Short mmCIF file of C-alpha atoms in Angstrom, two decimals:
data_model
loop_
_atom_site.label_atom_id
_atom_site.label_comp_id
_atom_site.label_asym_id
_atom_site.label_seq_id
_atom_site.Cartn_x
_atom_site.Cartn_y
_atom_site.Cartn_z
CA UNK E 1 -137.87 -51.83 -34.19
CA UNK E 2 -138.13 -49.87 -30.97
CA UNK E 3 -135.16 -47.90 -29.65
CA UNK E 4 -134.98 -50.12 -26.58
CA UNK E 5 -134.50 -53.24 -28.74
CA UNK E 6 -131.86 -51.52 -30.89
CA UNK E 7 -129.99 -50.57 -27.72
CA UNK E 8 -130.34 -54.08 -26.31
CA UNK E 9 -128.83 -55.58 -29.47
CA UNK E 10 -126.01 -53.03 -29.21
CA UNK E 11 -125.20 -54.35 -25.73
CA UNK E 12 -125.50 -57.99 -26.89
CA UNK E 13 -123.15 -57.20 -29.79
CA UNK E 14 -120.67 -55.76 -27.28
CA UNK E 15 -120.73 -58.99 -25.28
CA UNK E 16 -120.21 -61.04 -28.44
CA UNK E 17 -117.32 -58.75 -29.38
CA UNK E 18 -115.70 -59.33 -26.03
CA UNK E 19 -115.52 -63.05 -26.76
CA UNK E 20 -114.78 -63.16 -30.48
CA UNK E 21 -112.58 -60.08 -30.65
CA UNK E 22 -110.72 -61.59 -27.71
CA UNK E 23 -110.15 -64.79 -29.69
CA UNK E 24 -109.09 -62.83 -32.78
CA UNK E 25 -106.70 -60.49 -30.95
CA UNK E 26 -105.32 -63.27 -28.80
CA UNK E 27 -104.57 -65.43 -31.82
CA UNK E 28 -103.06 -62.59 -33.81
CA UNK E 29 -100.98 -60.89 -31.14
CA UNK E 30 -100.19 -63.55 -28.57
CA UNK E 31 -98.79 -65.92 -31.19
CA UNK E 32 -95.53 -66.38 -29.30
CA UNK E 33 -97.31 -67.26 -26.07
CA UNK E 34 -99.88 -69.51 -27.74
CA UNK E 35 -97.27 -71.18 -29.94
CA UNK E 36 -98.98 -70.16 -33.17
CA UNK E 37 -96.61 -70.18 -36.10
CA UNK E 38 -96.73 -66.71 -37.69
CA UNK E 39 -100.48 -66.02 -37.98
CA UNK E 40 -99.91 -63.54 -40.83
CA UNK E 41 -98.02 -65.98 -43.05
CA UNK E 42 -99.91 -66.44 -46.37
CA UNK E 43 -100.30 -70.20 -45.98
CA UNK E 44 -101.49 -69.86 -42.40
CA UNK E 45 -104.03 -67.19 -43.36
CA UNK E 46 -105.27 -69.46 -46.16
CA UNK E 47 -105.50 -72.52 -43.92
CA UNK E 48 -107.38 -70.52 -41.30
CA UNK E 49 -109.76 -69.16 -43.91
CA UNK E 50 -110.72 -72.70 -44.93
CA UNK E 51 -111.40 -73.80 -41.36
CA UNK E 52 -115.12 -73.93 -40.38
CA UNK E 53 -114.40 -72.65 -36.86
CA UNK E 54 -112.75 -69.52 -38.23
CA UNK E 55 -115.45 -69.08 -40.88
CA UNK E 56 -118.17 -69.04 -38.22
CA UNK E 57 -116.06 -66.94 -35.83
CA UNK E 58 -115.31 -64.31 -38.44
CA UNK E 59 -118.93 -64.12 -39.59
CA UNK E 60 -120.14 -63.65 -36.02
CA UNK E 61 -117.39 -61.11 -35.37
CA UNK E 62 -118.29 -59.28 -38.57
CA UNK E 63 -122.01 -59.02 -37.77
CA UNK E 64 -121.41 -58.03 -34.13
CA UNK E 65 -118.72 -55.47 -34.95
CA UNK E 66 -120.76 -53.95 -37.76
CA UNK E 67 -123.92 -53.67 -35.67
CA UNK E 68 -122.06 -52.26 -32.67
CA UNK E 69 -120.09 -49.79 -34.76
CA UNK E 70 -123.00 -48.70 -36.90
CA UNK E 71 -125.21 -48.14 -33.87
CA UNK E 72 -122.46 -46.02 -32.31
CA UNK E 73 -122.00 -44.05 -35.54
CA UNK E 74 -125.76 -43.49 -35.72
CA UNK E 75 -125.75 -42.14 -32.16
CA UNK E 76 -122.92 -39.73 -32.97
CA UNK E 77 -124.58 -38.55 -36.18
CA UNK E 78 -127.91 -38.07 -34.39
CA UNK E 79 -126.12 -35.96 -31.81
CA UNK E 80 -124.94 -33.62 -34.57
CA UNK E 81 -128.02 -33.77 -36.79
CA UNK E 82 -130.95 -34.62 -34.53
CA UNK E 83 -133.55 -33.59 -37.13
CA UNK E 84 -132.31 -36.03 -39.80
CA UNK E 85 -133.35 -39.32 -38.24
CA UNK E 86 -134.71 -40.98 -41.39
CA UNK E 87 -131.77 -39.95 -43.53
CA UNK E 88 -129.26 -41.13 -40.92
CA UNK E 89 -131.10 -44.43 -40.44
CA UNK E 90 -131.06 -44.98 -44.22
CA UNK E 91 -127.41 -44.01 -44.57
CA UNK E 92 -126.34 -46.26 -41.70
CA UNK E 93 -128.44 -49.12 -43.08
CA UNK E 94 -126.91 -48.87 -46.54
CA UNK E 95 -123.31 -48.53 -45.31
CA UNK E 96 -123.82 -51.41 -42.88
CA UNK E 97 -125.37 -53.63 -45.51
CA UNK E 98 -122.63 -52.96 -48.07
CA UNK E 99 -119.93 -53.62 -45.46
CA UNK E 100 -121.69 -56.82 -44.44
CA UNK E 101 -121.88 -58.06 -48.04
CA UNK E 102 -118.24 -57.21 -48.70
CA UNK E 103 -117.02 -58.76 -45.42
CA UNK E 104 -119.10 -61.92 -45.86
CA UNK E 105 -117.89 -62.26 -49.45
CA UNK E 106 -114.25 -62.17 -48.33
CA UNK E 107 -114.76 -64.69 -45.53
CA UNK E 108 -116.91 -67.12 -47.56
CA UNK E 109 -114.71 -66.81 -50.67
CA UNK E 110 -111.66 -67.72 -48.56
CA UNK E 111 -113.54 -70.66 -47.12
CA UNK E 112 -114.49 -72.16 -50.45
CA UNK E 113 -110.91 -71.95 -51.56
CA UNK E 114 -110.61 -68.62 -53.34
CA UNK Z 1 -111.85 -9.58 0.60
CA UNK Z 2 -112.51 -7.52 -2.53
CA UNK Z 3 -114.22 -9.61 -5.18
CA UNK Z 4 -115.00 -8.65 -8.75
CA UNK Z 5 -118.32 -10.02 -9.97
CA UNK Z 6 -118.69 -10.40 -13.71
CA UNK Z 7 -122.43 -10.64 -14.20
CA UNK Z 8 -124.31 -11.51 -17.37
CA UNK Z 9 -126.67 -8.70 -18.36
CA UNK Z 10 -129.31 -8.96 -21.01
CA UNK Z 11 -132.52 -7.06 -21.43
CA UNK Z 12 -134.31 -8.22 -24.59
CA UNK Z 13 -136.19 -4.89 -24.70
CA UNK Z 14 -133.04 -2.86 -25.26
CA UNK Z 15 -129.97 -5.09 -25.69
CA UNK Z 16 -129.06 -6.64 -29.01
CA UNK Z 17 -126.59 -8.99 -27.34
CA UNK Z 18 -125.84 -10.02 -23.78
CA UNK Z 19 -122.74 -8.62 -22.13
CA UNK Z 20 -120.90 -8.92 -18.81
CA UNK Z 21 -121.03 -6.08 -16.30
CA UNK Z 22 -118.50 -5.76 -13.47
CA UNK Z 23 -119.31 -5.01 -9.84
CA UNK Z 24 -116.55 -4.93 -7.24
CA UNK Z 25 -117.09 -4.77 -3.50
CA UNK Z 26 -115.95 -6.26 -0.19
CA UNK Z 27 -117.32 -9.74 0.43
CA UNK Z 28 -117.49 -10.83 4.06
CA UNK Z 29 -116.97 -14.39 5.18
CA UNK Z 30 -120.25 -16.30 5.23
CA UNK Z 31 -121.81 -14.44 2.28
CA UNK Z 32 -123.32 -16.70 -0.33
CA UNK Z 33 -123.35 -15.77 -4.00
CA UNK Z 34 -127.06 -15.05 -3.55
CA UNK Z 35 -126.24 -12.66 -0.68
CA UNK Z 36 -123.82 -10.92 -3.02
CA UNK Z 37 -126.47 -10.59 -5.72
CA UNK Z 38 -128.88 -9.09 -3.19
CA UNK Z 39 -126.10 -6.75 -2.07
CA UNK Z 40 -125.62 -5.58 -5.66
CA UNK Z 41 -129.35 -5.17 -6.21
CA UNK Z 42 -129.88 -3.23 -2.97
CA UNK Z 43 -126.73 -1.07 -2.99
CA UNK Z 44 -125.24 -0.82 -6.47
CA UNK Z 45 -127.64 -1.64 -9.31
CA UNK Z 46 -131.35 -2.13 -8.73
CA UNK Z 47 -131.92 -3.13 -12.36
CA UNK Z 48 -130.23 -6.53 -11.96
CA UNK Z 49 -132.71 -9.38 -12.45
CA UNK Z 50 -132.35 -12.81 -10.88
CA UNK Z 51 -134.67 -15.42 -9.47
CA UNK Z 52 -134.54 -16.55 -5.83
CA UNK Z 53 -136.92 -17.51 -3.12
CA UNK Z 54 -136.16 -19.73 -0.10
CA UNK Z 55 -132.44 -18.90 0.37
CA UNK Z 56 -131.92 -22.37 1.84
CA UNK Z 57 -131.48 -24.81 -1.04
CA UNK Z 58 -135.04 -26.07 -1.10
CA UNK Z 59 -136.92 -24.18 -3.81
CA UNK Z 60 -134.31 -24.47 -6.57
CA UNK Z 61 -135.06 -20.98 -7.91
CA UNK Z 62 -131.53 -19.57 -7.76
CA UNK Z 63 -129.71 -22.12 -9.92
CA UNK Z 64 -127.14 -20.22 -11.99
CA UNK Z 65 -123.95 -20.74 -13.93
CA UNK Z 66 -121.37 -19.69 -11.35
CA UNK Z 67 -117.75 -19.83 -12.49
CA UNK Z 68 -118.74 -22.11 -15.38
CA UNK Z 69 -120.66 -24.61 -13.26
CA UNK Z 70 -124.39 -24.87 -12.57
CA UNK Z 71 -124.87 -24.27 -8.84
CA UNK Z 72 -127.44 -22.93 -6.41
CA UNK Z 73 -126.44 -19.33 -5.59
CA UNK Z 74 -127.85 -19.70 -2.08
CA UNK Z 75 -125.69 -22.72 -1.33
CA UNK Z 76 -122.45 -21.38 -2.80
CA UNK Z 77 -120.18 -19.48 -0.44
CA UNK Z 78 -118.60 -16.68 -2.44
CA UNK Z 79 -115.20 -16.98 -0.77
CA UNK Z 80 -115.11 -20.77 -1.00
CA UNK Z 81 -114.81 -20.49 -4.78
CA UNK Z 82 -111.17 -19.61 -4.14
CA UNK Z 83 -110.96 -16.71 -6.57
CA UNK Z 84 -111.44 -12.97 -6.47
CA UNK Z 85 -113.27 -12.98 -9.79
CA UNK Z 86 -116.70 -14.61 -9.84
CA UNK Z 87 -118.49 -14.94 -13.14
CA UNK Z 88 -122.24 -15.43 -12.98
CA UNK Z 89 -124.41 -16.24 -15.98
CA UNK Z 90 -127.87 -17.74 -16.44
CA UNK Z 91 -128.14 -21.52 -16.76
CA UNK Z 92 -127.10 -22.65 -20.25
CA UNK Z 93 -129.37 -24.85 -22.42
CA UNK Z 94 -132.33 -22.57 -21.62
CA UNK Z 95 -133.63 -19.44 -23.27
CA UNK Z 96 -132.51 -16.34 -21.40
CA UNK Z 97 -135.46 -14.18 -20.28
CA UNK Z 98 -133.50 -11.37 -18.63
CA UNK Z 99 -130.08 -11.07 -16.95
CA UNK Z 100 -129.72 -14.21 -14.78
CA UNK Z 101 -133.25 -15.48 -15.32
CA UNK Z 102 -133.59 -18.57 -17.55
CA UNK Z 103 -136.85 -19.74 -19.06
CA UNK Z 104 -137.48 -23.05 -17.30
CA UNK Z 105 -140.61 -23.90 -19.32
CA UNK Z 106 -138.92 -26.83 -21.16
CA UNK Z 107 -137.85 -28.34 -17.83
CA UNK Z 108 -141.40 -28.37 -16.51
CA UNK Z 109 -142.89 -29.50 -19.82
CA UNK Z 110 -140.52 -32.45 -20.02
CA UNK Z 111 -141.19 -33.25 -16.39
CA UNK Z 112 -144.95 -33.22 -17.02
CA UNK Z 113 -144.58 -35.52 -20.04
CA UNK Z 114 -143.23 -38.43 -18.00
CA UNK Z 115 -146.29 -38.42 -15.70
CA UNK Z 116 -144.46 -37.60 -12.46
CA UNK Z 117 -147.09 -38.88 -10.07
CA UNK Z 118 -148.25 -42.20 -8.68
CA UNK Z 119 -150.54 -43.90 -11.19
CA UNK Z 120 -152.75 -46.23 -9.18
CA UNK Z 121 -153.82 -49.74 -10.07
CA UNK Z 122 -157.27 -48.99 -8.79
CA UNK Z 123 -158.20 -45.41 -9.58
CA UNK Z 124 -161.19 -45.50 -7.27
CA UNK Z 125 -158.92 -46.21 -4.35
CA UNK Z 126 -157.07 -42.98 -5.04
CA UNK Z 127 -160.26 -40.95 -5.50
CA UNK Z 128 -162.02 -42.38 -2.45
CA UNK Z 129 -159.29 -43.95 -0.32
CA UNK Z 130 -160.30 -46.69 2.05
CA UNK Z 131 -156.88 -47.08 3.61
CA UNK Z 132 -153.19 -46.33 3.45
CA UNK Z 133 -150.52 -48.05 1.40
CA UNK Z 134 -147.74 -49.42 3.52
CA UNK Z 135 -144.17 -49.30 2.31
CA UNK Z 136 -141.19 -50.91 3.97
CA UNK Z 137 -137.97 -48.93 4.45
CA UNK Z 138 -136.35 -51.12 1.78
CA UNK Z 139 -139.12 -50.31 -0.69
CA UNK Z 140 -138.73 -46.62 0.10
CA UNK Z 141 -134.98 -46.85 -0.51
CA UNK Z 142 -135.67 -47.96 -4.10
CA UNK Z 143 -136.60 -44.40 -5.07
CA UNK Z 144 -135.87 -42.14 -2.11
CA UNK Z 145 -132.71 -40.44 -3.39
CA UNK Z 146 -134.42 -39.57 -6.67
CA UNK Z 147 -137.30 -37.99 -4.76
CA UNK Z 148 -134.93 -35.29 -3.44
CA UNK Z 149 -135.02 -33.49 -6.80
CA UNK Z 150 -135.97 -29.81 -6.31
CA UNK Z 151 -136.41 -29.08 -10.04
CA UNK Z 152 -133.75 -26.39 -10.12
CA UNK Z 153 -132.77 -27.32 -13.67
CA UNK Z 154 -129.02 -27.53 -12.98
CA UNK Z 155 -128.79 -31.05 -14.45
CA UNK Z 156 -130.29 -29.98 -17.78
CA UNK Z 157 -127.86 -27.08 -17.91
CA UNK Z 158 -124.96 -29.50 -17.46
CA UNK Z 159 -126.23 -32.17 -19.87
CA UNK Z 160 -124.37 -32.19 -23.23
CA UNK Z 161 -127.19 -34.15 -24.87
CA UNK Z 162 -129.75 -31.48 -23.97
CA UNK Z 163 -127.30 -29.00 -25.49
CA UNK Z 164 -127.41 -30.73 -28.86
CA UNK Z 165 -130.93 -32.18 -28.76
CA UNK Z 166 -133.41 -29.81 -27.14
CA UNK Z 167 -136.17 -32.46 -27.42
CA UNK Z 168 -134.24 -34.92 -25.23
CA UNK Z 169 -136.23 -35.26 -21.98
CA UNK Z 170 -133.09 -34.69 -19.97
CA UNK Z 171 -131.83 -36.10 -16.69
CA UNK Z 172 -134.46 -34.46 -14.49
CA UNK Z 173 -137.49 -35.91 -16.27
CA UNK Z 174 -135.89 -39.32 -16.80
CA UNK Z 175 -134.83 -39.58 -13.18
CA UNK Z 176 -138.33 -38.65 -12.08
CA UNK Z 177 -139.85 -41.20 -14.45
CA UNK Z 178 -137.65 -43.83 -12.83
CA UNK Z 179 -138.49 -42.53 -9.36
CA UNK Z 180 -142.19 -43.27 -9.93
CA UNK Z 181 -141.52 -46.56 -11.72
CA UNK Z 182 -139.54 -47.72 -8.70
CA UNK Z 183 -142.33 -46.79 -6.31
CA UNK Z 184 -144.30 -49.92 -5.44
CA UNK Z 185 -147.56 -47.96 -5.14
CA UNK Z 186 -147.27 -47.05 -8.81
CA UNK Z 187 -148.56 -48.91 -11.86
CA UNK Z 188 -147.64 -46.43 -14.60
CA UNK Z 189 -144.34 -47.96 -15.73
CA UNK Z 190 -145.65 -49.00 -19.15
CA UNK Z 191 -147.03 -45.52 -19.90
CA UNK Z 192 -143.74 -43.89 -18.96
CA UNK Z 193 -141.72 -46.35 -21.00
CA UNK Z 194 -143.81 -45.58 -24.10
CA UNK Z 195 -143.15 -41.89 -23.48
CA UNK Z 196 -139.34 -42.23 -23.52
CA UNK Z 197 -138.70 -45.19 -25.86
CA UNK Z 198 -138.01 -43.14 -28.99
CA UNK Z 199 -134.95 -41.86 -30.87
CA UNK Z 200 -134.87 -38.63 -28.85
CA UNK Z 201 -135.74 -40.30 -25.58
CA UNK Z 202 -133.98 -42.33 -22.93
CA UNK Z 203 -131.47 -43.95 -25.30
CA UNK Z 204 -129.89 -40.66 -26.31
CA UNK Z 205 -128.17 -40.44 -22.93
CA UNK Z 206 -124.54 -41.44 -23.44
CA UNK Z 207 -123.59 -41.27 -19.80
CA UNK Z 208 -121.51 -38.13 -19.64
CA UNK Z 209 -122.55 -38.11 -15.99
CA UNK Z 210 -122.47 -34.29 -15.81
CA UNK Z 211 -125.99 -34.25 -14.33
CA UNK Z 212 -124.88 -36.19 -11.28
CA UNK Z 213 -121.96 -33.81 -10.79
CA UNK Z 214 -124.17 -30.76 -11.10
CA UNK Z 215 -127.07 -31.76 -8.84
CA UNK Z 216 -126.95 -29.59 -5.72
CA UNK Z 217 -129.07 -32.07 -3.76
CA UNK Z 218 -126.88 -35.11 -4.38
CA UNK Z 219 -129.40 -36.85 -6.62
CA UNK Z 220 -127.76 -39.09 -9.20
CA UNK Z 221 -129.91 -38.80 -12.36
CA UNK Z 222 -127.29 -40.70 -14.38
CA UNK Z 223 -127.80 -43.69 -12.10
CA UNK Z 224 -131.58 -43.40 -12.46
CA UNK Z 225 -131.20 -43.38 -16.24
CA UNK Z 226 -129.03 -46.49 -16.16
CA UNK Z 227 -131.50 -48.26 -13.87
CA UNK Z 228 -134.33 -47.15 -16.14
CA UNK Z 229 -132.52 -48.60 -19.17
CA UNK Z 230 -131.96 -51.85 -17.32
CA UNK Z 231 -135.63 -52.04 -16.33
CA UNK Z 232 -136.56 -52.37 -20.02
CA UNK Z 233 -134.96 -55.83 -20.11
CA UNK Z 234 -134.59 -57.05 -16.56
CA UNK Z 235 -137.84 -56.36 -14.85
CA UNK Z 236 -137.57 -57.60 -11.33
CA UNK Z 237 -140.82 -58.43 -9.62
CA UNK Z 238 -141.97 -55.22 -7.96
CA UNK Z 239 -143.62 -55.98 -4.62
CA UNK Z 240 -147.09 -54.51 -4.48
CA UNK Z 241 -147.73 -51.97 -1.73
CA UNK Z 242 -150.10 -53.39 0.85
CA UNK Z 243 -153.34 -51.51 1.46
CA UNK Z 244 -154.05 -51.19 5.17
CA UNK Z 245 -157.74 -50.49 5.74
CA UNK Z 246 -158.36 -47.49 7.95
CA UNK Z 247 -158.99 -48.16 11.64
CA UNK Z 248 -158.82 -51.89 11.07
CA UNK Z 249 -155.37 -52.69 12.37
CA UNK Z 250 -155.23 -51.77 16.04
CA UNK Z 251 -151.86 -51.71 17.78
CA UNK Z 252 -151.18 -54.65 20.05
CA UNK Z 253 -151.95 -54.13 23.71
CA UNK Z 254 -149.08 -52.22 25.26
CA UNK Z 255 -147.48 -51.68 21.86
CA UNK Z 256 -146.42 -48.33 20.42
CA UNK Z 257 -149.34 -46.49 18.89
CA UNK Z 258 -149.03 -45.89 15.17
CA UNK Z 259 -149.42 -42.31 13.91
CA UNK Z 260 -152.90 -41.23 12.90
CA UNK Z 261 -153.76 -42.03 9.27
CA UNK Z 262 -153.13 -39.14 6.93
CA UNK Z 263 -156.06 -39.86 4.60
#
């Protein structure tokens, strides 16, 4: 994929983050204002995990945050090691993929009642 | 006012390492840093090497690192720096040839790589012109500020990305690529985009904005880079420059006569 497309996705991911991170932070930290009953309570976390809206939201948030973060990390690493493009691309790809698998596993496992 | 000049000295033929040499003398009001350098060369130390030409901020030859900032020596008033110690070094991010003379080869190579000239739609028209291309003031405004670049190299000296990635085209070349892309007589946008759309190209700029601060001519290369990035995804319809055939359009009777064609 060309650099311009990678950068474009990075910006798109940022816009997605604005929305979904906003929802996440709002729900978690404005609980008193929104009238949410203790969002960190075990039963509430479990109920939320089994809700399709939260499943989709968290998966989108996960993909967007991972892509945005990994692209940023790649840029920083390339700044320090400009000659190691292939190695950095590989490293970022592997770390990103593993984090995606782990994150998806947690979200989906919660959804199916784990 | 007595001013102490700390000047970078380096002669690759005899010096292992560069060092700073001090020169102290009375600086009169109105003297630029370039005037001071000439004063040193003519009255104190004839071996001092620096590059200068027009003395009026047009040629860009005398860009130097004056008190830790890239500036044109001919446009910097020595007393306006507000200190009695002035440190002068060659521009960073370039190889040092001698004393205050940087090797600007990478600047010109990078500039050349982005095809900094109008690439015509019809090559024949540029070889054997049959008329002039008209451009409205609004169309001129699209690129005018970027056309003020004098290629002094100050922006590359200020750019942190050039400091870590010497292959990065840098603000000067990228701004000039955008300048020609924004020109409605030009049809070379695709070629220039191919040239910079790589891991060490346009996307390495992380908007430190130091280039815009450093430019002695008020050009904003950081803005050009952002507009260039945007043009990859939001390509507005560029109005084509109109070709006015020579001697075909006569001014209206009693109207103001247009200037003579230049081609």
